[in-house]
Amino acid sequence: MTPSRLSVNVNAIAMLRNRRDLPWPSVTGLAAIAMEAGAKGITVHPRPDERHIRKTDVFELSEMIEDRFPNKELCLEGYPSDDFLKLVKEARPDQVLFVPDDPDQTTSDHGWQFDRDTSRLADAIASAKDWAVTVSLFCDPDPSAPKHAASLGAERIEIYTGPYGACYDDPAKAEIELTKVVETAQAAHGLDLGVNAGHDLTVENIPALIARAPFIREMSIGHGFTADALIYGFAESVRRFRTAMGEI
Ligand SMILES: CC(=O)[C@@H](O)[C@H](O)COP(=O)(O)O
Ligand SMILES: NCC(=O)COP(=O)(O)O
């Protein structure tokens, strides 16, 4: 069986939990169900306002994975602020994805602008590597981006697939956006960067992407996964997404 590429993003579970001052739905409990069902790991994006994932969730997830799922992986996403870097240093995830988000941004909607963002990134990448955390950079679907990520010392990129995901009802436009994602993936693969992809991926749009970029290492999926799991349940959605990825 092909190893799993699916990292389940549990931001939306935390958002639902935060509606009340109560501990359910449980972020760690549903993360455990996802990993037991075959996900390779868990992704969280603790935003500065803690609107969904809280710092306490990060430590609880990290401890649970270390204790109960030592072969699974935790990925933390965030802007490399001093506060976020402190969290990475303390929680020691397996992987960190640096994203260029403003603190008040609704969701991630672009990759790094490598002509202006590099000095903060270079320092953050060096620190994370010192802490033995694999570094990935969020990149637009632009084949010129991976060479910048490689020259900064990143080990992976995550291609922002939002524009592809947004074309769910327009196959001709989806093909144009998919081509940009695939060409970016190929450029990164040719540079020996690990290639991840994320944002608005679904059971419907994953097969065409995997068919053209089978070397993709990881897909972190939250919004579409949660929507699917509300219908099918967390464990069954892991199976459905892994089937879409051609893994089972
Ligand atoms: C980095 C990225 O792609 C984001 O999609 C992400 O983790 C989603 O964040 P929100 O759940 O806050 O929209
Ligand atoms: N890195 C992307 C991610 O973690 C989840 O994005 P989405 O599936 O919630 O759009």
PDB file of C-alpha atoms and ligand atoms in Angstrom:
ATOM      1  CA  MET A   1       0.000   0.000   0.000  1.00  0.00           C
ATOM      2  CA  THR A   2       1.337   3.505  -0.862  1.00  0.00           C
ATOM      3  CA  PRO A   3       2.310   5.493   2.254  1.00  0.00           C
ATOM      4  CA  SER A   4      -0.194   8.147   3.163  1.00  0.00           C
ATOM      5  CA  ARG A   5       0.237  11.690   1.911  1.00  0.00           C
ATOM      6  CA  LEU A   6      -2.759  12.966   3.834  1.00  0.00           C
ATOM      7  CA  SER A   7      -2.160  15.382   6.686  1.00  0.00           C
ATOM      8  CA  VAL A   8      -5.510  16.287   8.200  1.00  0.00           C
ATOM      9  CA  ASN A   9      -5.818  19.954   9.146  1.00  0.00           C
ATOM     10  CA  VAL A  10      -7.968  20.265  12.282  1.00  0.00           C
ATOM     11  CA  ASN A  11      -8.336  24.076  12.348  1.00  0.00           C
ATOM     12  CA  ALA A  12     -12.062  23.788  11.612  1.00  0.00           C
ATOM     13  CA  ILE A  13     -12.595  21.364  14.500  1.00  0.00           C
ATOM     14  CA  ALA A  14     -11.007  23.888  16.865  1.00  0.00           C
ATOM     15  CA  MET A  15     -13.199  26.633  15.430  1.00  0.00           C
ATOM     16  CA  LEU A  16     -16.303  24.559  16.159  1.00  0.00           C
ATOM     17  CA  ARG A  17     -15.085  23.745  19.677  1.00  0.00           C
ATOM     18  CA  ASN A  18     -14.419  27.432  20.376  1.00  0.00           C
ATOM     19  CA  ARG A  19     -18.109  28.296  19.938  1.00  0.00           C
ATOM     20  CA  ARG A  20     -18.573  27.231  23.562  1.00  0.00           C
ATOM     21  CA  ASP A  21     -16.458  27.152  26.661  1.00  0.00           C
ATOM     22  CA  LEU A  22     -16.461  23.347  26.456  1.00  0.00           C
ATOM     23  CA  PRO A  23     -13.820  20.806  25.378  1.00  0.00           C
ATOM     24  CA  TRP A  24     -15.753  19.297  22.445  1.00  0.00           C
ATOM     25  CA  PRO A  25     -15.556  18.486  19.628  1.00  0.00           C
ATOM     26  CA  SER A  26     -12.128  17.323  20.768  1.00  0.00           C
ATOM     27  CA  VAL A  27      -9.223  18.434  18.567  1.00  0.00           C
ATOM     28  CA  THR A  28      -6.915  15.703  19.869  1.00  0.00           C
ATOM     29  CA  GLY A  29      -9.707  13.108  19.830  1.00  0.00           C
ATOM     30  CA  LEU A  30     -10.560  13.679  16.164  1.00  0.00           C
ATOM     31  CA  ALA A  31      -6.883  13.957  15.243  1.00  0.00           C
ATOM     32  CA  ALA A  32      -6.390  10.518  16.818  1.00  0.00           C
ATOM     33  CA  ILE A  33      -9.291   9.069  14.813  1.00  0.00           C
ATOM     34  CA  ALA A  34      -7.762  10.484  11.592  1.00  0.00           C
ATOM     35  CA  MET A  35      -4.350   8.973  12.325  1.00  0.00           C
ATOM     36  CA  GLU A  36      -5.810   5.625  13.413  1.00  0.00           C
ATOM     37  CA  ALA A  37      -7.687   5.580  10.091  1.00  0.00           C
ATOM     38  CA  GLY A  38      -4.469   6.063   8.096  1.00  0.00           C
ATOM     39  CA  ALA A  39      -3.665   9.778   7.857  1.00  0.00           C
ATOM     40  CA  LYS A  40       0.094  10.420   7.851  1.00  0.00           C
ATOM     41  CA  GLY A  41      -0.284  13.200  10.359  1.00  0.00           C
ATOM     42  CA  ILE A  42      -1.957  16.373  11.504  1.00  0.00           C
ATOM     43  CA  THR A  43      -1.587  19.986  10.403  1.00  0.00           C
ATOM     44  CA  VAL A  44      -2.580  23.061  12.385  1.00  0.00           C
ATOM     45  CA  HIS A  45      -2.280  26.752  11.678  1.00  0.00           C
ATOM     46  CA  PRO A  46      -2.357  28.554  15.048  1.00  0.00           C
ATOM     47  CA  ARG A  47      -3.268  32.115  14.058  1.00  0.00           C
ATOM     48  CA  PRO A  48      -2.255  34.997  16.371  1.00  0.00           C
ATOM     49  CA  ASP A  49      -5.866  35.643  17.494  1.00  0.00           C
ATOM     50  CA  GLU A  50      -6.339  31.933  18.356  1.00  0.00           C
ATOM     51  CA  ARG A  51      -9.630  32.008  16.482  1.00  0.00           C
ATOM     52  CA  HIS A  52      -9.335  28.258  16.019  1.00  0.00           C
ATOM     53  CA  ILE A  53      -6.166  26.453  17.106  1.00  0.00           C
ATOM     54  CA  ARG A  54      -4.809  27.618  20.481  1.00  0.00           C
ATOM     55  CA  LYS A  55      -1.224  27.276  21.632  1.00  0.00           C
ATOM     56  CA  THR A  56      -2.453  24.710  24.163  1.00  0.00           C
ATOM     57  CA  ASP A  57      -3.809  22.599  21.269  1.00  0.00           C
ATOM     58  CA  VAL A  58      -0.381  22.592  19.661  1.00  0.00           C
ATOM     59  CA  PHE A  59       1.259  21.193  22.801  1.00  0.00           C
ATOM     60  CA  GLU A  60      -1.517  18.650  23.357  1.00  0.00           C
ATOM     61  CA  LEU A  61      -1.247  17.428  19.756  1.00  0.00           C
ATOM     62  CA  SER A  62       2.516  17.295  19.901  1.00  0.00           C
ATOM     63  CA  GLU A  63       2.492  15.267  23.134  1.00  0.00           C
ATOM     64  CA  MET A  64      -0.221  12.919  21.869  1.00  0.00           C
ATOM     65  CA  ILE A  65       1.634  12.212  18.633  1.00  0.00           C
ATOM     66  CA  GLU A  66       4.886  11.590  20.478  1.00  0.00           C
ATOM     67  CA  ASP A  67       3.219   9.244  22.987  1.00  0.00           C
ATOM     68  CA  ARG A  68       0.636   7.391  20.917  1.00  0.00           C
ATOM     69  CA  PHE A  69       1.562   7.880  17.243  1.00  0.00           C
ATOM     70  CA  PRO A  70       5.372   8.035  17.080  1.00  0.00           C
ATOM     71  CA  ASN A  71       5.352   7.272  13.338  1.00  0.00           C
ATOM     72  CA  LYS A  72       2.950  10.097  12.501  1.00  0.00           C
ATOM     73  CA  GLU A  73       3.827  13.745  11.902  1.00  0.00           C
ATOM     74  CA  LEU A  74       2.766  17.136  13.169  1.00  0.00           C
ATOM     75  CA  CYS A  75       3.015  20.132  10.844  1.00  0.00           C
ATOM     76  CA  LEU A  76       2.696  23.676  12.183  1.00  0.00           C
ATOM     77  CA  GLU A  77       1.820  26.495   9.799  1.00  0.00           C
ATOM     78  CA  GLY A  78       2.336  30.192  10.453  1.00  0.00           C
ATOM     79  CA  TYR A  79       3.981  33.490   9.746  1.00  0.00           C
ATOM     80  CA  PRO A  80       7.545  33.442  11.151  1.00  0.00           C
ATOM     81  CA  SER A  81       6.946  36.043  13.863  1.00  0.00           C
ATOM     82  CA  ASP A  82       9.017  35.873  17.055  1.00  0.00           C
ATOM     83  CA  ASP A  83       5.984  34.452  18.828  1.00  0.00           C
ATOM     84  CA  PHE A  84       5.421  31.723  16.217  1.00  0.00           C
ATOM     85  CA  LEU A  85       9.106  30.790  16.157  1.00  0.00           C
ATOM     86  CA  LYS A  86       9.038  30.437  19.956  1.00  0.00           C
ATOM     87  CA  LEU A  87       6.111  28.032  19.563  1.00  0.00           C
ATOM     88  CA  VAL A  88       8.009  26.007  16.945  1.00  0.00           C
ATOM     89  CA  LYS A  89      11.045  25.868  19.212  1.00  0.00           C
ATOM     90  CA  GLU A  90       9.000  24.678  22.189  1.00  0.00           C
ATOM     91  CA  ALA A  91       6.608  22.273  20.426  1.00  0.00           C
ATOM     92  CA  ARG A  92       9.193  20.818  17.991  1.00  0.00           C
ATOM     93  CA  PRO A  93       6.807  19.710  15.219  1.00  0.00           C
ATOM     94  CA  ASP A  94       8.155  17.424  12.498  1.00  0.00           C
ATOM     95  CA  GLN A  95       7.585  20.107   9.900  1.00  0.00           C
ATOM     96  CA  VAL A  96       6.918  23.842   9.783  1.00  0.00           C
ATOM     97  CA  LEU A  97       5.264  25.639   6.878  1.00  0.00           C
ATOM     98  CA  PHE A  98       6.121  29.332   6.792  1.00  0.00           C
ATOM     99  CA  VAL A  99       3.314  31.359   5.242  1.00  0.00           C
ATOM    100  CA  PRO A 100       3.308  35.109   4.516  1.00  0.00           C
ATOM    101  CA  ASP A 101      -0.028  35.775   6.259  1.00  0.00           C
ATOM    102  CA  ASP A 102      -0.897  39.058   8.011  1.00  0.00           C
ATOM    103  CA  PRO A 103      -2.170  38.535  11.579  1.00  0.00           C
ATOM    104  CA  ASP A 104      -5.737  39.489  10.665  1.00  0.00           C
ATOM    105  CA  GLN A 105      -5.913  37.571   7.385  1.00  0.00           C
ATOM    106  CA  THR A 106      -9.097  35.510   6.982  1.00  0.00           C
ATOM    107  CA  THR A 107      -7.249  32.587   5.441  1.00  0.00           C
ATOM    108  CA  SER A 108      -4.012  31.993   3.523  1.00  0.00           C
ATOM    109  CA  ASP A 109      -4.356  33.335   0.008  1.00  0.00           C
ATOM    110  CA  HIS A 110      -0.856  33.756  -1.467  1.00  0.00           C
ATOM    111  CA  GLY A 111       2.681  32.459  -1.331  1.00  0.00           C
ATOM    112  CA  TRP A 112       5.908  34.303  -0.461  1.00  0.00           C
ATOM    113  CA  GLN A 113       7.034  37.236  -2.608  1.00  0.00           C
ATOM    114  CA  PHE A 114      10.673  36.223  -2.814  1.00  0.00           C
ATOM    115  CA  ASP A 115      11.854  39.619  -4.063  1.00  0.00           C
ATOM    116  CA  ARG A 116      10.943  41.317  -0.783  1.00  0.00           C
ATOM    117  CA  ASP A 117      10.418  38.806   2.014  1.00  0.00           C
ATOM    118  CA  THR A 118      13.763  37.073   2.167  1.00  0.00           C
ATOM    119  CA  SER A 119      15.670  38.407   5.165  1.00  0.00           C
ATOM    120  CA  ARG A 120      13.126  37.360   7.831  1.00  0.00           C
ATOM    121  CA  LEU A 121      12.671  34.046   6.033  1.00  0.00           C
ATOM    122  CA  ALA A 122      16.365  33.215   5.864  1.00  0.00           C
ATOM    123  CA  ASP A 123      16.763  33.667   9.642  1.00  0.00           C
ATOM    124  CA  ALA A 124      13.584  31.700  10.407  1.00  0.00           C
ATOM    125  CA  ILE A 125      14.643  28.826   8.143  1.00  0.00           C
ATOM    126  CA  ALA A 126      18.068  28.649   9.793  1.00  0.00           C
ATOM    127  CA  SER A 127      16.500  28.574  13.280  1.00  0.00           C
ATOM    128  CA  ALA A 128      13.977  25.850  12.410  1.00  0.00           C
ATOM    129  CA  LYS A 129      16.706  23.711  10.852  1.00  0.00           C
ATOM    130  CA  ASP A 130      18.785  24.120  14.027  1.00  0.00           C
ATOM    131  CA  TRP A 131      15.795  22.722  15.933  1.00  0.00           C
ATOM    132  CA  ALA A 132      15.649  19.728  13.515  1.00  0.00           C
ATOM    133  CA  VAL A 133      12.304  20.811  12.085  1.00  0.00           C
ATOM    134  CA  THR A 134      11.761  20.242   8.340  1.00  0.00           C
ATOM    135  CA  VAL A 135      11.096  23.577   6.634  1.00  0.00           C
ATOM    136  CA  SER A 136       8.539  24.146   3.903  1.00  0.00           C
ATOM    137  CA  LEU A 137       7.669  27.474   2.247  1.00  0.00           C
ATOM    138  CA  PHE A 138       4.218  28.380   0.967  1.00  0.00           C
ATOM    139  CA  CYS A 139       4.568  29.184  -2.752  1.00  0.00           C
ATOM    140  CA  ASP A 140       2.219  30.488  -5.378  1.00  0.00           C
ATOM    141  CA  PRO A 141       1.568  28.188  -8.335  1.00  0.00           C
ATOM    142  CA  ASP A 142       4.422  29.822 -10.246  1.00  0.00           C
ATOM    143  CA  PRO A 143       7.248  27.696 -11.683  1.00  0.00           C
ATOM    144  CA  SER A 144       9.783  30.435 -10.898  1.00  0.00           C
ATOM    145  CA  ALA A 145       9.116  30.192  -7.124  1.00  0.00           C
ATOM    146  CA  PRO A 146      10.853  26.883  -6.198  1.00  0.00           C
ATOM    147  CA  LYS A 147      14.361  28.068  -7.092  1.00  0.00           C
ATOM    148  CA  HIS A 148      14.026  30.891  -4.550  1.00  0.00           C
ATOM    149  CA  ALA A 149      12.803  28.474  -1.880  1.00  0.00           C
ATOM    150  CA  ALA A 150      15.769  26.182  -2.627  1.00  0.00           C
ATOM    151  CA  SER A 151      18.288  28.999  -2.476  1.00  0.00           C
ATOM    152  CA  LEU A 152      16.961  30.046   0.943  1.00  0.00           C
ATOM    153  CA  GLY A 153      17.616  26.538   2.265  1.00  0.00           C
ATOM    154  CA  ALA A 154      14.037  25.238   2.478  1.00  0.00           C
ATOM    155  CA  GLU A 155      13.666  21.459   2.196  1.00  0.00           C
ATOM    156  CA  ARG A 156      10.134  21.541   0.816  1.00  0.00           C
ATOM    157  CA  ILE A 157       7.561  23.831  -0.711  1.00  0.00           C
ATOM    158  CA  GLU A 158       3.813  23.752  -0.346  1.00  0.00           C
ATOM    159  CA  ILE A 159       2.063  24.911  -3.494  1.00  0.00           C
ATOM    160  CA  TYR A 160      -0.961  27.098  -2.787  1.00  0.00           C
ATOM    161  CA  THR A 161      -3.800  25.296  -4.575  1.00  0.00           C
ATOM    162  CA  GLY A 162      -6.563  27.794  -3.720  1.00  0.00           C
ATOM    163  CA  PRO A 163      -6.959  29.119  -7.286  1.00  0.00           C
ATOM    164  CA  TYR A 164      -7.279  25.518  -8.566  1.00  0.00           C
ATOM    165  CA  GLY A 165      -9.785  24.641  -5.835  1.00  0.00           C
ATOM    166  CA  ALA A 166     -11.858  27.721  -6.641  1.00  0.00           C
ATOM    167  CA  CYS A 167     -12.518  26.408 -10.192  1.00  0.00           C
ATOM    168  CA  TYR A 168     -14.722  23.544  -8.967  1.00  0.00           C
ATOM    169  CA  ASP A 169     -17.506  24.570 -11.360  1.00  0.00           C
ATOM    170  CA  ASP A 170     -15.406  25.606 -14.360  1.00  0.00           C
ATOM    171  CA  PRO A 171     -13.404  22.704 -15.902  1.00  0.00           C
ATOM    172  CA  ALA A 172     -11.685  24.854 -18.537  1.00  0.00           C
ATOM    173  CA  LYS A 173     -10.399  27.313 -15.949  1.00  0.00           C
ATOM    174  CA  ALA A 174      -9.497  24.436 -13.599  1.00  0.00           C
ATOM    175  CA  GLU A 175      -7.247  22.996 -16.329  1.00  0.00           C
ATOM    176  CA  ILE A 176      -5.387  26.324 -16.614  1.00  0.00           C
ATOM    177  CA  GLU A 177      -4.888  26.551 -12.832  1.00  0.00           C
ATOM    178  CA  LEU A 178      -3.950  22.873 -12.569  1.00  0.00           C
ATOM    179  CA  THR A 179      -1.251  23.327 -15.209  1.00  0.00           C
ATOM    180  CA  LYS A 180       0.333  26.120 -13.133  1.00  0.00           C
ATOM    181  CA  VAL A 181       0.321  23.890 -10.037  1.00  0.00           C
ATOM    182  CA  VAL A 182       1.812  20.933 -11.939  1.00  0.00           C
ATOM    183  CA  GLU A 183       4.537  23.033 -13.603  1.00  0.00           C
ATOM    184  CA  THR A 184       5.484  24.467 -10.202  1.00  0.00           C
ATOM    185  CA  ALA A 185       5.544  20.972  -8.707  1.00  0.00           C
ATOM    186  CA  GLN A 186       7.787  19.726 -11.536  1.00  0.00           C
ATOM    187  CA  ALA A 187      10.168  22.679 -11.112  1.00  0.00           C
ATOM    188  CA  ALA A 188      10.448  21.965  -7.370  1.00  0.00           C
ATOM    189  CA  HIS A 189      10.867  18.212  -7.899  1.00  0.00           C
ATOM    190  CA  GLY A 190      13.651  18.917 -10.421  1.00  0.00           C
ATOM    191  CA  LEU A 191      15.465  20.885  -7.711  1.00  0.00           C
ATOM    192  CA  ASP A 192      15.126  17.980  -5.245  1.00  0.00           C
ATOM    193  CA  LEU A 193      12.719  19.901  -3.063  1.00  0.00           C
ATOM    194  CA  GLY A 194       9.968  17.885  -1.402  1.00  0.00           C
ATOM    195  CA  VAL A 195       6.636  18.921  -2.880  1.00  0.00           C
ATOM    196  CA  ASN A 196       3.522  19.460  -0.750  1.00  0.00           C
ATOM    197  CA  ALA A 197       0.221  20.970  -1.852  1.00  0.00           C
ATOM    198  CA  GLY A 198      -2.623  22.538   0.058  1.00  0.00           C
ATOM    199  CA  HIS A 199      -5.668  24.740   0.189  1.00  0.00           C
ATOM    200  CA  ASP A 200      -9.157  23.873  -0.963  1.00  0.00           C
ATOM    201  CA  LEU A 201      -8.257  20.362  -2.053  1.00  0.00           C
ATOM    202  CA  THR A 202     -11.190  17.957  -2.239  1.00  0.00           C
ATOM    203  CA  VAL A 203     -12.018  14.353  -3.118  1.00  0.00           C
ATOM    204  CA  GLU A 204     -13.115  15.691  -6.506  1.00  0.00           C
ATOM    205  CA  ASN A 205     -10.084  17.785  -7.468  1.00  0.00           C
ATOM    206  CA  ILE A 206      -7.256  15.626  -6.054  1.00  0.00           C
ATOM    207  CA  PRO A 207      -7.195  12.793  -8.683  1.00  0.00           C
ATOM    208  CA  ALA A 208      -6.291  15.084 -11.611  1.00  0.00           C
ATOM    209  CA  LEU A 209      -3.500  16.664  -9.571  1.00  0.00           C
ATOM    210  CA  ILE A 210      -2.009  13.372  -8.363  1.00  0.00           C
ATOM    211  CA  ALA A 211      -2.197  11.907 -11.885  1.00  0.00           C
ATOM    212  CA  ARG A 212       0.062  14.683 -13.161  1.00  0.00           C
ATOM    213  CA  ALA A 213       2.296  15.086 -10.095  1.00  0.00           C
ATOM    214  CA  PRO A 214       2.465  11.624  -8.470  1.00  0.00           C
ATOM    215  CA  PHE A 215       5.634  12.600  -6.597  1.00  0.00           C
ATOM    216  CA  ILE A 216       3.707  14.964  -4.286  1.00  0.00           C
ATOM    217  CA  ARG A 217       4.751  14.074  -0.724  1.00  0.00           C
ATOM    218  CA  GLU A 218       1.962  15.590   1.296  1.00  0.00           C
ATOM    219  CA  MET A 219      -1.434  17.217   1.012  1.00  0.00           C
ATOM    220  CA  SER A 220      -2.721  19.082   4.057  1.00  0.00           C
ATOM    221  CA  ILE A 221      -6.476  19.281   3.929  1.00  0.00           C
ATOM    222  CA  GLY A 222      -8.846  20.938   6.369  1.00  0.00           C
ATOM    223  CA  HIS A 223     -11.856  22.772   4.996  1.00  0.00           C
ATOM    224  CA  GLY A 224     -12.813  20.235   2.337  1.00  0.00           C
ATOM    225  CA  PHE A 225     -11.930  17.332   4.627  1.00  0.00           C
ATOM    226  CA  THR A 226     -14.169  18.634   7.410  1.00  0.00           C
ATOM    227  CA  ALA A 227     -17.048  19.231   4.995  1.00  0.00           C
ATOM    228  CA  ASP A 228     -16.671  15.642   3.777  1.00  0.00           C
ATOM    229  CA  ALA A 229     -16.357  14.259   7.324  1.00  0.00           C
ATOM    230  CA  LEU A 230     -19.601  15.930   8.400  1.00  0.00           C
ATOM    231  CA  ILE A 231     -21.291  13.598   5.939  1.00  0.00           C
ATOM    232  CA  TYR A 232     -19.135  10.477   6.120  1.00  0.00           C
ATOM    233  CA  GLY A 233     -17.363  10.647   9.496  1.00  0.00           C
ATOM    234  CA  PHE A 234     -13.664  11.298  10.143  1.00  0.00           C
ATOM    235  CA  ALA A 235     -12.373   7.752   9.597  1.00  0.00           C
ATOM    236  CA  GLU A 236     -14.342   7.199   6.388  1.00  0.00           C
ATOM    237  CA  SER A 237     -13.195  10.578   5.026  1.00  0.00           C
ATOM    238  CA  VAL A 238      -9.575   9.542   5.551  1.00  0.00           C
ATOM    239  CA  ARG A 239     -10.333   6.512   3.393  1.00  0.00           C
ATOM    240  CA  ARG A 240     -12.114   8.636   0.778  1.00  0.00           C
ATOM    241  CA  PHE A 241      -9.262  11.170   0.500  1.00  0.00           C
ATOM    242  CA  ARG A 242      -6.604   8.454   0.382  1.00  0.00           C
ATOM    243  CA  THR A 243      -8.587   6.717  -2.362  1.00  0.00           C
ATOM    244  CA  ALA A 244      -8.703  10.026  -4.281  1.00  0.00           C
ATOM    245  CA  MET A 245      -4.894  10.158  -3.913  1.00  0.00           C
ATOM    246  CA  GLY A 246      -4.634   6.657  -5.424  1.00  0.00           C
ATOM    247  CA  GLU A 247      -3.236   5.192  -2.205  1.00  0.00           C
ATOM    248  CA  ILE A 248      -5.870   2.555  -1.463  1.00  0.00           C
TER     249      ILE A 248
HETATM  250  C1  LIG B   1      -1.444  27.618   4.813  1.00  0.00           C
HETATM  251  C2  LIG B   1      -2.729  27.253   4.311  1.00  0.00           C
HETATM  252  O1  LIG B   1      -2.842  26.846   3.220  1.00  0.00           O
HETATM  253  C3  LIG B   1      -3.980  27.413   4.991  1.00  0.00           C
HETATM  254  O2  LIG B   1      -4.903  26.884   4.106  1.00  0.00           O
HETATM  255  C4  LIG B   1      -4.448  26.942   6.215  1.00  0.00           C
HETATM  256  O3  LIG B   1      -3.875  26.246   7.144  1.00  0.00           O
HETATM  257  C5  LIG B   1      -5.909  27.253   6.422  1.00  0.00           C
HETATM  258  O4  LIG B   1      -6.023  28.200   7.386  1.00  0.00           O
HETATM  259  P1  LIG B   1      -7.452  28.543   7.969  1.00  0.00           P
HETATM  260  O5  LIG B   1      -8.013  27.271   8.483  1.00  0.00           O
HETATM  261  O6  LIG B   1      -7.180  29.555   9.050  1.00  0.00           O
HETATM  262  O7  LIG B   1      -8.269  29.105   6.834  1.00  0.00           O
HETATM  263  N1  LIG B   2      -1.880  23.936   4.121  1.00  0.00           N
HETATM  264  C1  LIG B   2      -3.245  23.846   3.750  1.00  0.00           C
HETATM  265  C2  LIG B   2      -4.043  23.339   4.845  1.00  0.00           C
HETATM  266  O1  LIG B   2      -3.512  22.954   5.878  1.00  0.00           O
HETATM  267  C3  LIG B   2      -5.500  23.204   4.759  1.00  0.00           C
HETATM  268  O2  LIG B   2      -6.097  24.040   3.843  1.00  0.00           O
HETATM  269  P1  LIG B   2      -7.690  23.879   3.600  1.00  0.00           P
HETATM  270  O3  LIG B   2      -7.931  22.466   3.143  1.00  0.00           O
HETATM  271  O4  LIG B   2      -8.345  24.142   4.933  1.00  0.00           O
HETATM  272  O5  LIG B   2      -8.025  24.859   2.543  1.00  0.00           O
END
